[in-house]
CSV table of C-alpha atoms and ligand atoms in Angstrom, one decimal:
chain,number,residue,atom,x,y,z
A,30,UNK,CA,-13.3,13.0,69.5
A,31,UNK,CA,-16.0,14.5,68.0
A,32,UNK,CA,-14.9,16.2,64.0
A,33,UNK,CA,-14.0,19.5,63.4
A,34,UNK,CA,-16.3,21.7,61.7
A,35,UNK,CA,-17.6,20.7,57.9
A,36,UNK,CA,-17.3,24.7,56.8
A,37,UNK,CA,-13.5,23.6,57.4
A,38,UNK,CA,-12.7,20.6,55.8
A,39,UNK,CA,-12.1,21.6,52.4
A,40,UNK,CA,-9.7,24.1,53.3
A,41,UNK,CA,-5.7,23.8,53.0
A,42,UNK,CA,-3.2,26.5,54.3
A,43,UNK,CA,-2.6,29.3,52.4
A,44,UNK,CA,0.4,28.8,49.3
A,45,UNK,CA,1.2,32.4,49.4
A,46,UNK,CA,2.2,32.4,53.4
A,47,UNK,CA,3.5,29.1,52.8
A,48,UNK,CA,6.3,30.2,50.2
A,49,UNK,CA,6.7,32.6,52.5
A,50,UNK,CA,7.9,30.4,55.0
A,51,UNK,CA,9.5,28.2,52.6
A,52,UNK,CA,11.9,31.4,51.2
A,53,UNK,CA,13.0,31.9,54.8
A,54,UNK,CA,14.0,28.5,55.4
A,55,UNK,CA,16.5,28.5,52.4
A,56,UNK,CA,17.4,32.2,52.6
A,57,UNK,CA,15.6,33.1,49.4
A,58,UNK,CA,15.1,36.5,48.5
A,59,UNK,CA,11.0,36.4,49.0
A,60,UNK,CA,9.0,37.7,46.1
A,61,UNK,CA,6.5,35.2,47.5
A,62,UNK,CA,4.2,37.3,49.6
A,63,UNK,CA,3.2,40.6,48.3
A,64,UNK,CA,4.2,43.0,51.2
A,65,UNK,CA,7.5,46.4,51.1
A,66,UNK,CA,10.9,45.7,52.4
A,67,UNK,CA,10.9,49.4,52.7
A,68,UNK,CA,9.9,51.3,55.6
A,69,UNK,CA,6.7,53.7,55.5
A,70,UNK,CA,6.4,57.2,55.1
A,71,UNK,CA,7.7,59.0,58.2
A,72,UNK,CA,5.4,61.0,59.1
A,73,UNK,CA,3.1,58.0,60.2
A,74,UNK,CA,6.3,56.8,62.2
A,75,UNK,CA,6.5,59.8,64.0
A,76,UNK,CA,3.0,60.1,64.9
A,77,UNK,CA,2.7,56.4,65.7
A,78,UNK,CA,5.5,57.0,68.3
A,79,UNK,CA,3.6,59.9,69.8
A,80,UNK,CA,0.8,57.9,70.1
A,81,UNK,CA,2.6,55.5,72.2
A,82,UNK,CA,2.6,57.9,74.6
A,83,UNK,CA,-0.3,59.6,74.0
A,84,UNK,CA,-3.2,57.5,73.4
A,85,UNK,CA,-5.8,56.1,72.5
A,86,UNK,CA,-4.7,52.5,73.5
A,87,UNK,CA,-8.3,51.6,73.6
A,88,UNK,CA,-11.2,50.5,71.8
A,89,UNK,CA,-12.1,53.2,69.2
A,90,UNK,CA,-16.1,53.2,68.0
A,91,UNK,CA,-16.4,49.7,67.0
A,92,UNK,CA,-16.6,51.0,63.0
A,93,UNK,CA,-13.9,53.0,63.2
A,94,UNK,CA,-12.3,55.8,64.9
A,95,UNK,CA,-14.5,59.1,63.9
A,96,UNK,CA,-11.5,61.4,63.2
A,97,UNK,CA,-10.0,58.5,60.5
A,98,UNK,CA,-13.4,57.7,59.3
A,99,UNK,CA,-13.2,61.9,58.5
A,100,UNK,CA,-10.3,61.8,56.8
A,101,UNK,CA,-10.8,58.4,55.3
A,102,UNK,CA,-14.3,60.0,53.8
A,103,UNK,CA,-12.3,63.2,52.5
A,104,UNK,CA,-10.1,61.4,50.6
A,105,UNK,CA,-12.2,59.0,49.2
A,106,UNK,CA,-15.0,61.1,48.2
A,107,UNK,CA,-12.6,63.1,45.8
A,108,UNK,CA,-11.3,59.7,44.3
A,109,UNK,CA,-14.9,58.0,43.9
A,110,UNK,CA,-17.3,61.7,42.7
A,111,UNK,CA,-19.8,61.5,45.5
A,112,UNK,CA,-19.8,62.1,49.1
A,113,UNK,CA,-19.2,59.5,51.7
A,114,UNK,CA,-20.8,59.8,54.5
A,115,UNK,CA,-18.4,59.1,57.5
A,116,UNK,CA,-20.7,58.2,60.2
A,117,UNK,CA,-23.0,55.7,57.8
A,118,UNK,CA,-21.2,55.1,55.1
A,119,UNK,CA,-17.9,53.5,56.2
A,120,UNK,CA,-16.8,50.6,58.1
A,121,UNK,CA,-12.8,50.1,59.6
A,122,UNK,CA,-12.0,46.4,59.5
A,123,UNK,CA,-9.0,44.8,60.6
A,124,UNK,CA,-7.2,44.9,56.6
A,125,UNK,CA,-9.4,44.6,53.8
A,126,UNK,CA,-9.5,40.7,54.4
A,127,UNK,CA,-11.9,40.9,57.3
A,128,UNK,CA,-13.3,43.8,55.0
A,129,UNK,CA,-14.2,40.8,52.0
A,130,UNK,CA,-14.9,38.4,55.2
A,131,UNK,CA,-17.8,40.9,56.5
A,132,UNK,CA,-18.7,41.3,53.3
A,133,UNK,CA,-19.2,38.3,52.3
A,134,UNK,CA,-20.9,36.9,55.3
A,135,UNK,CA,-23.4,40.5,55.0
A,136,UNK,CA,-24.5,39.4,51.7
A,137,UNK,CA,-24.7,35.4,51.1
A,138,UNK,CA,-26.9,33.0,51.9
A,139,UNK,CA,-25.4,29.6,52.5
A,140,UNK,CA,-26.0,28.6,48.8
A,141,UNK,CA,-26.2,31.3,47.1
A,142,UNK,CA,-23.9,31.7,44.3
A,143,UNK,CA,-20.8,33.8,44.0
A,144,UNK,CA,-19.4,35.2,40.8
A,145,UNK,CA,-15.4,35.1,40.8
A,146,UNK,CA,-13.1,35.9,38.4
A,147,UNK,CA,-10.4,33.5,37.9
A,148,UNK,CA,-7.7,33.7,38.0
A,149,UNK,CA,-8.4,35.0,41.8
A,150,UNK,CA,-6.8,35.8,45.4
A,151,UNK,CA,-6.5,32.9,47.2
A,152,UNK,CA,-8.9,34.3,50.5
A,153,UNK,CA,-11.7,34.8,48.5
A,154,UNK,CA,-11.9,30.8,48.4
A,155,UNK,CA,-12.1,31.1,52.2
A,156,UNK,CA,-14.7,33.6,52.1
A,157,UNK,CA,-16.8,31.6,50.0
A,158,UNK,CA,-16.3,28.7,51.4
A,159,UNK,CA,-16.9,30.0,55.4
A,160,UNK,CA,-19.8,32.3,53.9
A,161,UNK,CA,-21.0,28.6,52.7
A,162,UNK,CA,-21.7,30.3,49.1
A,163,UNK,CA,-21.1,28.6,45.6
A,164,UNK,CA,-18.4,29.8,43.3
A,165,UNK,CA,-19.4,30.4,39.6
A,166,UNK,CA,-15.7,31.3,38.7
A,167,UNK,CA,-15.6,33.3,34.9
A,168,UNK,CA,-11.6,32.7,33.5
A,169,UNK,CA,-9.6,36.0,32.6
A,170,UNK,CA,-7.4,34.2,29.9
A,171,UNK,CA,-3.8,34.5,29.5
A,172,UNK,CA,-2.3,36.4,28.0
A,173,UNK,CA,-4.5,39.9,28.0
A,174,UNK,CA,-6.9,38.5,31.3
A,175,UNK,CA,-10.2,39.6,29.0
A,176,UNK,CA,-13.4,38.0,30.0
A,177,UNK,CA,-15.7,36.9,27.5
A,178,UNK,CA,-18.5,38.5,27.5
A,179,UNK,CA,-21.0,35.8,27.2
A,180,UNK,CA,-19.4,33.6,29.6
A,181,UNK,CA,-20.0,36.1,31.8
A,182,UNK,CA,-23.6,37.0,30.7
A,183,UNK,CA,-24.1,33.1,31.5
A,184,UNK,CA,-22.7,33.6,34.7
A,185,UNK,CA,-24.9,36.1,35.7
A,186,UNK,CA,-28.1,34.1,33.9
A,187,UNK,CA,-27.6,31.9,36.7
A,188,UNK,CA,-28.6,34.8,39.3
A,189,UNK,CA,-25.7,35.4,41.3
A,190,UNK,CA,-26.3,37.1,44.8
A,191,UNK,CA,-22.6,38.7,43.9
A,192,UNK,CA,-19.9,39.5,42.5
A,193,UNK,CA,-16.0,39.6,43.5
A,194,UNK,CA,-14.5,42.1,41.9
A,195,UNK,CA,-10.7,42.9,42.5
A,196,UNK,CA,-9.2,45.7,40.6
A,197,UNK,CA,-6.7,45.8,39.6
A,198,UNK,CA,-6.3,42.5,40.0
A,199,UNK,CA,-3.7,40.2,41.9
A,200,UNK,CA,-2.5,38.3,40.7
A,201,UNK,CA,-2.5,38.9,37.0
A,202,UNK,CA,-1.8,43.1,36.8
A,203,UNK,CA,-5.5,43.4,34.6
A,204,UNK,CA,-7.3,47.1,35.5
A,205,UNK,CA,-10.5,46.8,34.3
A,206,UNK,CA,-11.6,49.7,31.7
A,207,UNK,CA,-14.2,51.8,31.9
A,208,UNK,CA,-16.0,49.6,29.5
A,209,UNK,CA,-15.3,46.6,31.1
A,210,UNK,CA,-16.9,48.0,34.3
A,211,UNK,CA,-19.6,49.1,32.4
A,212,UNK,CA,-20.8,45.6,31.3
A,213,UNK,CA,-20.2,43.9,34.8
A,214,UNK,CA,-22.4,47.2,36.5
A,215,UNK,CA,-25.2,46.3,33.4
A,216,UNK,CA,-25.2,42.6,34.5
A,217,UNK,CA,-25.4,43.4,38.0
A,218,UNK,CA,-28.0,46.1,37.3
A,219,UNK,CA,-30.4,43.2,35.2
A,220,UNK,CA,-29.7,40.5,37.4
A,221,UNK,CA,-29.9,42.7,40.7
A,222,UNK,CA,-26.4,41.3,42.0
A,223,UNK,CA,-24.3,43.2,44.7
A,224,UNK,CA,-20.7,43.8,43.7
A,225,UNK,CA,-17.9,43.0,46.1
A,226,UNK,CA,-14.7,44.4,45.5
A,227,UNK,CA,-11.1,44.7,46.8
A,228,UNK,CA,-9.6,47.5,45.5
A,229,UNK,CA,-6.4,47.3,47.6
A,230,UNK,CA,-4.1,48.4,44.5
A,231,UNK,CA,-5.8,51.6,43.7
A,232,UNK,CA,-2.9,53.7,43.7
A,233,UNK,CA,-1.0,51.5,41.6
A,234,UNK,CA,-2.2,52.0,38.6
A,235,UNK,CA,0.3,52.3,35.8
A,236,UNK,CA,-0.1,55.0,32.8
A,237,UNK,CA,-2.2,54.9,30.8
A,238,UNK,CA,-4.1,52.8,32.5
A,239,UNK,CA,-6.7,54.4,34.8
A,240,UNK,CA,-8.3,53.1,38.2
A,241,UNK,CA,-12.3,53.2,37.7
A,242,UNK,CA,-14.4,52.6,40.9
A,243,UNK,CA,-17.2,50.4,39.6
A,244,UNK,CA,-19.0,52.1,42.8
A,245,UNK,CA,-18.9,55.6,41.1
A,246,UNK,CA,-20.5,54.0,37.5
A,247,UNK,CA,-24.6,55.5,37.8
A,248,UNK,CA,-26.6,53.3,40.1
A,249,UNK,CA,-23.6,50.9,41.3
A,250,UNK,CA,-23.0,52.6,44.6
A,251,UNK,CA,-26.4,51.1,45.8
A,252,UNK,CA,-24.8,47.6,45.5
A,253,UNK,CA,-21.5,47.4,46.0
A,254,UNK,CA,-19.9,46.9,49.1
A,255,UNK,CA,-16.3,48.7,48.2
A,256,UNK,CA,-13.4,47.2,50.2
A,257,UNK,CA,-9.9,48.3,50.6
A,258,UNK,CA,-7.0,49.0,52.9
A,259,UNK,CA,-4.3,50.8,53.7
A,260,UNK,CA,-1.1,48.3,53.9
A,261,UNK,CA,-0.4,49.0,49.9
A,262,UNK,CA,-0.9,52.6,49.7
A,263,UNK,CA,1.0,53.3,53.0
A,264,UNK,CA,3.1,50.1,52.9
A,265,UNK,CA,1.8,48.9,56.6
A,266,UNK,CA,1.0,45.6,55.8
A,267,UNK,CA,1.3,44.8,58.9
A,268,UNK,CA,-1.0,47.4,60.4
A,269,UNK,CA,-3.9,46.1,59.2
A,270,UNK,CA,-6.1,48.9,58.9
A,271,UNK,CA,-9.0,48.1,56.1
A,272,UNK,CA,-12.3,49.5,55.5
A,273,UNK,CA,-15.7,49.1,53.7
A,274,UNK,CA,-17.5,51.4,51.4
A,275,UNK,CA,-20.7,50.8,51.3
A,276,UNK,CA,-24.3,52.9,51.0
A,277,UNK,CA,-25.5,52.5,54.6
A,278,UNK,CA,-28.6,50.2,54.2
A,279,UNK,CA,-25.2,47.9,53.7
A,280,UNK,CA,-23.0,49.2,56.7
A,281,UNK,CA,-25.6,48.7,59.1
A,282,UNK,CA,-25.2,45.0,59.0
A,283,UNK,CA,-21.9,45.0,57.9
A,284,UNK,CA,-21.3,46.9,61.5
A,285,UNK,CA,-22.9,44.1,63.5
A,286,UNK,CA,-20.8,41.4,61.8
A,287,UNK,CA,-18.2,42.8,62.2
A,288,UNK,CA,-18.5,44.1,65.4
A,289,UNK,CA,-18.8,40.2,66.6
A,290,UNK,CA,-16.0,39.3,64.6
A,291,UNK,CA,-13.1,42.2,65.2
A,292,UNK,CA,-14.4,44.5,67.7
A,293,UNK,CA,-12.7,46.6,65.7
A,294,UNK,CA,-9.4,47.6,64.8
A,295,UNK,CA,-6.6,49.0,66.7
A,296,UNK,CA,-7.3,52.2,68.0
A,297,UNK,CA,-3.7,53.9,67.9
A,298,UNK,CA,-2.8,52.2,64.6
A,299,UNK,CA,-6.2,54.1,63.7
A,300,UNK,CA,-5.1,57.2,65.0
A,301,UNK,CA,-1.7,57.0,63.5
A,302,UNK,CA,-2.6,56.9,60.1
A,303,UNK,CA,-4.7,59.7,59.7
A,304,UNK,CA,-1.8,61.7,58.8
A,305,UNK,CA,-1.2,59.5,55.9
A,306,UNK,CA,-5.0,59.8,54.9
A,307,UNK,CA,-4.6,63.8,55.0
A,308,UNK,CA,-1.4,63.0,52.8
A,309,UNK,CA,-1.3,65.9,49.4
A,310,UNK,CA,-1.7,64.5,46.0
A,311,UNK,CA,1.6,64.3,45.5
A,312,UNK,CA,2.3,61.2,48.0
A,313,UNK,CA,-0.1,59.4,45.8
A,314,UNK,CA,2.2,60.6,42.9
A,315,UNK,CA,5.1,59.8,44.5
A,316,UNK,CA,3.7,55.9,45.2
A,317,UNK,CA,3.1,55.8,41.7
A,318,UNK,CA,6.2,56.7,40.2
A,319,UNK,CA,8.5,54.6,42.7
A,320,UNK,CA,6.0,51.5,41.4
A,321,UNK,CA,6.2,52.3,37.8
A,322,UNK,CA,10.2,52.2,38.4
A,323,UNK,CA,10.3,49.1,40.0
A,324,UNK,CA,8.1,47.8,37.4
A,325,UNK,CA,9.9,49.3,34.8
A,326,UNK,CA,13.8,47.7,36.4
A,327,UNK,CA,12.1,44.1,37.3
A,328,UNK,CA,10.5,43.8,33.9
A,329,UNK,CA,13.7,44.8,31.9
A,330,UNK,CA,16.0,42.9,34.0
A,331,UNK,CA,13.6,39.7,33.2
A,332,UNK,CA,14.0,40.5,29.6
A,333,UNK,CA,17.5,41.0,29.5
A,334,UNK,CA,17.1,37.2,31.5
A,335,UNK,CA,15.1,36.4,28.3
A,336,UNK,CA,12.4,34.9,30.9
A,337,UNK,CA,8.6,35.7,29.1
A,338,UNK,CA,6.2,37.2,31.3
A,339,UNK,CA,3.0,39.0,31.3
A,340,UNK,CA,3.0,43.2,31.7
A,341,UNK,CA,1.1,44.1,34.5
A,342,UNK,CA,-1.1,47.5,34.2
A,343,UNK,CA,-1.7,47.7,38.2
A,344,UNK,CA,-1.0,46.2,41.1
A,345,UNK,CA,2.5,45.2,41.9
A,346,UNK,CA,3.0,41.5,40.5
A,347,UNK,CA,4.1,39.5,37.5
A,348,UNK,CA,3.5,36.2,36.4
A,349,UNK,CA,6.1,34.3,34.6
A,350,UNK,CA,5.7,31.4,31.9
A,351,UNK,CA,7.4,28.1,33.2
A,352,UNK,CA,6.5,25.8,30.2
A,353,UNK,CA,9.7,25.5,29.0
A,354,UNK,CA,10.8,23.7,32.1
A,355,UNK,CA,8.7,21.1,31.9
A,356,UNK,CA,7.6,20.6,35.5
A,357,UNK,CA,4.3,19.2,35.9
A,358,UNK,CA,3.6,21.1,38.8
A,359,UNK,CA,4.5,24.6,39.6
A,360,UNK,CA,4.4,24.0,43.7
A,361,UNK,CA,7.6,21.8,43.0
A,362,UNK,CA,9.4,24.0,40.7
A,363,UNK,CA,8.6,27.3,43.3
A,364,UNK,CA,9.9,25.2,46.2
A,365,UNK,CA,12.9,24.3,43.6
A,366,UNK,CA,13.3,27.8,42.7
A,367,UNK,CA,13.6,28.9,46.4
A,368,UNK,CA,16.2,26.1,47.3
A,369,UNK,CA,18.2,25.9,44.1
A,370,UNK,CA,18.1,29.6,42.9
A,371,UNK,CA,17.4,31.6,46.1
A,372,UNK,CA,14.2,33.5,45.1
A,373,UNK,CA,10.7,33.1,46.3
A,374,UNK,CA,7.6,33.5,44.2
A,375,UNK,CA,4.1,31.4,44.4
A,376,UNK,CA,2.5,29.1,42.0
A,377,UNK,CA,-0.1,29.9,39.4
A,378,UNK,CA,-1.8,27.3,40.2
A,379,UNK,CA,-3.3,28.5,43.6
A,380,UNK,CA,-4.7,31.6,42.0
A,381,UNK,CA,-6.3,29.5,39.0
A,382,UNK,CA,-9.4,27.4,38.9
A,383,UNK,CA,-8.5,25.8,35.6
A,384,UNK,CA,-6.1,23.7,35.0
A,385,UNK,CA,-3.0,26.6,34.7
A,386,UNK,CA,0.1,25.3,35.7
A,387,UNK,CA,2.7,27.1,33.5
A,388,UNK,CA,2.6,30.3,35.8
A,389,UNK,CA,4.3,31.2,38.6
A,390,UNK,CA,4.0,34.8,40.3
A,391,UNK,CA,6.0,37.1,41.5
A,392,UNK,CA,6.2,40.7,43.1
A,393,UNK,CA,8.0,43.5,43.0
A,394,UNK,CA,7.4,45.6,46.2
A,395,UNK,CA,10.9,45.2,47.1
A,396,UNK,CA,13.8,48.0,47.5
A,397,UNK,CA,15.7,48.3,44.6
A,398,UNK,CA,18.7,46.5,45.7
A,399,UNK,CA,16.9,43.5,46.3
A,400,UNK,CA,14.9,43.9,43.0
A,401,UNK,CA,18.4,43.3,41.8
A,402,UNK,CA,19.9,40.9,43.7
A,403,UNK,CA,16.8,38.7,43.1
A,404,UNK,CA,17.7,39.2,38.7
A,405,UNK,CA,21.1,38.5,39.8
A,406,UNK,CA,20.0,35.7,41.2
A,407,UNK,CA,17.7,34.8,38.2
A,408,UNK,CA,21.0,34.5,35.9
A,409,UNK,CA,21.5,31.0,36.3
A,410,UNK,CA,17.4,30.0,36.3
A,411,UNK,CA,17.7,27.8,33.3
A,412,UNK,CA,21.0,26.0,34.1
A,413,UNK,CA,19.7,25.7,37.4
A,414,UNK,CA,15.9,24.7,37.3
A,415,UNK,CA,16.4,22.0,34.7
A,416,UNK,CA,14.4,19.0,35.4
A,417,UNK,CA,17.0,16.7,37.0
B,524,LIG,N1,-2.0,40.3,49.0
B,524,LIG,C1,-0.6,39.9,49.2
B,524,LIG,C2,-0.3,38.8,48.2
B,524,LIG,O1,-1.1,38.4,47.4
B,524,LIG,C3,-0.4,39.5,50.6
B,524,LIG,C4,-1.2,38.4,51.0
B,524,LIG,C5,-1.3,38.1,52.4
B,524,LIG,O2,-0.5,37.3,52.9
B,524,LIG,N2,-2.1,38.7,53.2
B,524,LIG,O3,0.8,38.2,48.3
């Protein structure tokens, strides 16, 4: 037999799914896999089920339905200060990570370098690598996650076609300031770089902290290509609705790819979630508060553990220092943790491209109960993850 394809050979199977699999086999509570163990609002339920009966069950326009692109482009043009165009300005992808995909295969040259930050979400690997780009990866240190800016400035020297920007970020909690923004959109100005990013955690955005779209920073929206989704803010993971941002000398490409890759994506899940786009401020509110409790009950209940771990200002995960076990490999002591303790989490090391293998991460977008169940849990962690 002939070999598989090159584009295909450096890759390995996702560590986040993995852990997932790995917390069901021994019965761990999973705080592997970022996704809700709670439902989603209810009035997306209820129209979902009238859909069922109602329609659409077929293709929508291969960019999106209109009526969600409409309320998709309402929403958003509050949040980023300019309008957005709904009929040339936005693309529906199947979940921002066919968002990043199109993106990324729009934009890059087989190549052509890539700036990432590390450490980074494990797909955007993929998307490099499928997109056949080269990674210039920039390190947000532990413990604040600054970059520095000359590194960067070097990074940039080297004349990137783009940037990968996710904020806030997973898997380390860092939203980006104003400032910071401000020297990325410069570097990107001078060295005429798009700017991909996957904003997924917009909402979640802990005070004071603030969530800046780099897109609404003077002259950025021209070159970035703004990707998010819905599975966060909604908590439909599953769903996979995603979209692109993007000024429509962009979308018009973007379109094509993706319309070869998806099609598009599901018409009544489409349909269904326009109620949740047409949502008041106050959902958004609501999201945030119920986060910043979670945050607030995880946190303290890893204090009271007297477990370090970093403070995340968005996004819905925490990464916690292992050193003091002494493992040399953080894959074993997750797969340890999920057998011996019962709680899922995935290893630093799979969202690092330095040598980082004192962090393992974990997330809270879990009910309450099982926030606490997992701490319970997490009683015995230094009896019980000893080195044997
Ligand atoms: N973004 C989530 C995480 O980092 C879920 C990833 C996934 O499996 N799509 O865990």
């Amino acid at each position: 037999m002939q070999k598989l394809s090159d584009r295909t050979a450096g890759f390995t199977d996702s560590v986040i799914r993995r852990m997932t699999r790995i917390s069901l086999k021994h019965g761990a509570v999973n705080l592997s896999q970022g996704f809700p163990d709670f439902d989603p609002p209810k009035e997306i339920l209820d129209r979902l089920s009238e859909i069922s009966h109602t329609g659409p069950h077929q293709y929508s326009i291969t960019w999106g339905a209109q009526n969600f692109r409409e309320a998709l482009s309402d929403k958003q043009s509050k949040l980023m200060g300019r309008h957005i165009d709904p009929e040339r300005e936005i693309v529906v992808t199947c979940g921002s990570t066919e968002a990043m995909m199109a993106a990324m295969m729009t934009v890059a040259n087989p190549g052509d370098k890539v700036i990432v930050f590390s450490p980074f979400y494990e797909n955007y690997g993929a998307d490099i690598i499928l997109s056949g780009a080269q990674p210039i990866y920039v390190p947000l240190r532990p413990p604040s996650f600054a970059f520095d800016t000359d590194e960067l400035s070097a990074a940039f020297a080297q004349r990137p076609k783009a940037l990968i920007l996710c904020n806030p970020s997973n898997p380390c909690g860092k939203a980006f300031t104003r400032d910071e923004l401000t020297v990325i959109a410069d570097l990107a100005k001078k060295y005429d770089t798009y700017v991909i990013t996957d904003e997924v955690y917009e909402h979640i955005v802990y005070a004071p902290h603030t969530h800046t779209y780099i897109a609404s920073l003077p002259g950025m929206f021209e070159r970035t290509i703004s990707c998010s989704s819905l599975s966060k803010t909604y908590s439909i993971t599953g769903w996979r609705l995603g979209y692109i941002i993007a000024p429509e000398e962009i979308t018009e490409t973007v379109k094509k790819v993706h319309d070869f890759l998806t099609v598009g994506a599901a018409a009544p899940l489409q349909e269904s979630a326009v109620v949740g786009l047409r949502f008041p401020a106050e959902y958004y509110e609501n999201l945030l508060r119920e986060y910043t409790g979670k945050r607030q009950l995880f946190l303290k209940g890893l204090d009271d553990l007297g477990i370090r771990h970093t403070t995340p200002e968005g996004a819905y995960y925490v990464m916690l220092d292992i050193s003091e076990y002494g493992y040399e490999s953080d894959l074993d002591f997750c797969e340890k943790l999920a057998e011996r303790v019962g709680v899922g989490a995935v290893p630093g090391s799979s969202f690092f491209r330095e040598d980082v293998n004192h962090l393992i991460r974990f997330h809270f977008a879990k009910k309450n109960d099982t926030l606490y169940e997992a701490l319970n849990r997490l009683e015995n962690i230094k009896k019980q993850m000893r080195k044997i």
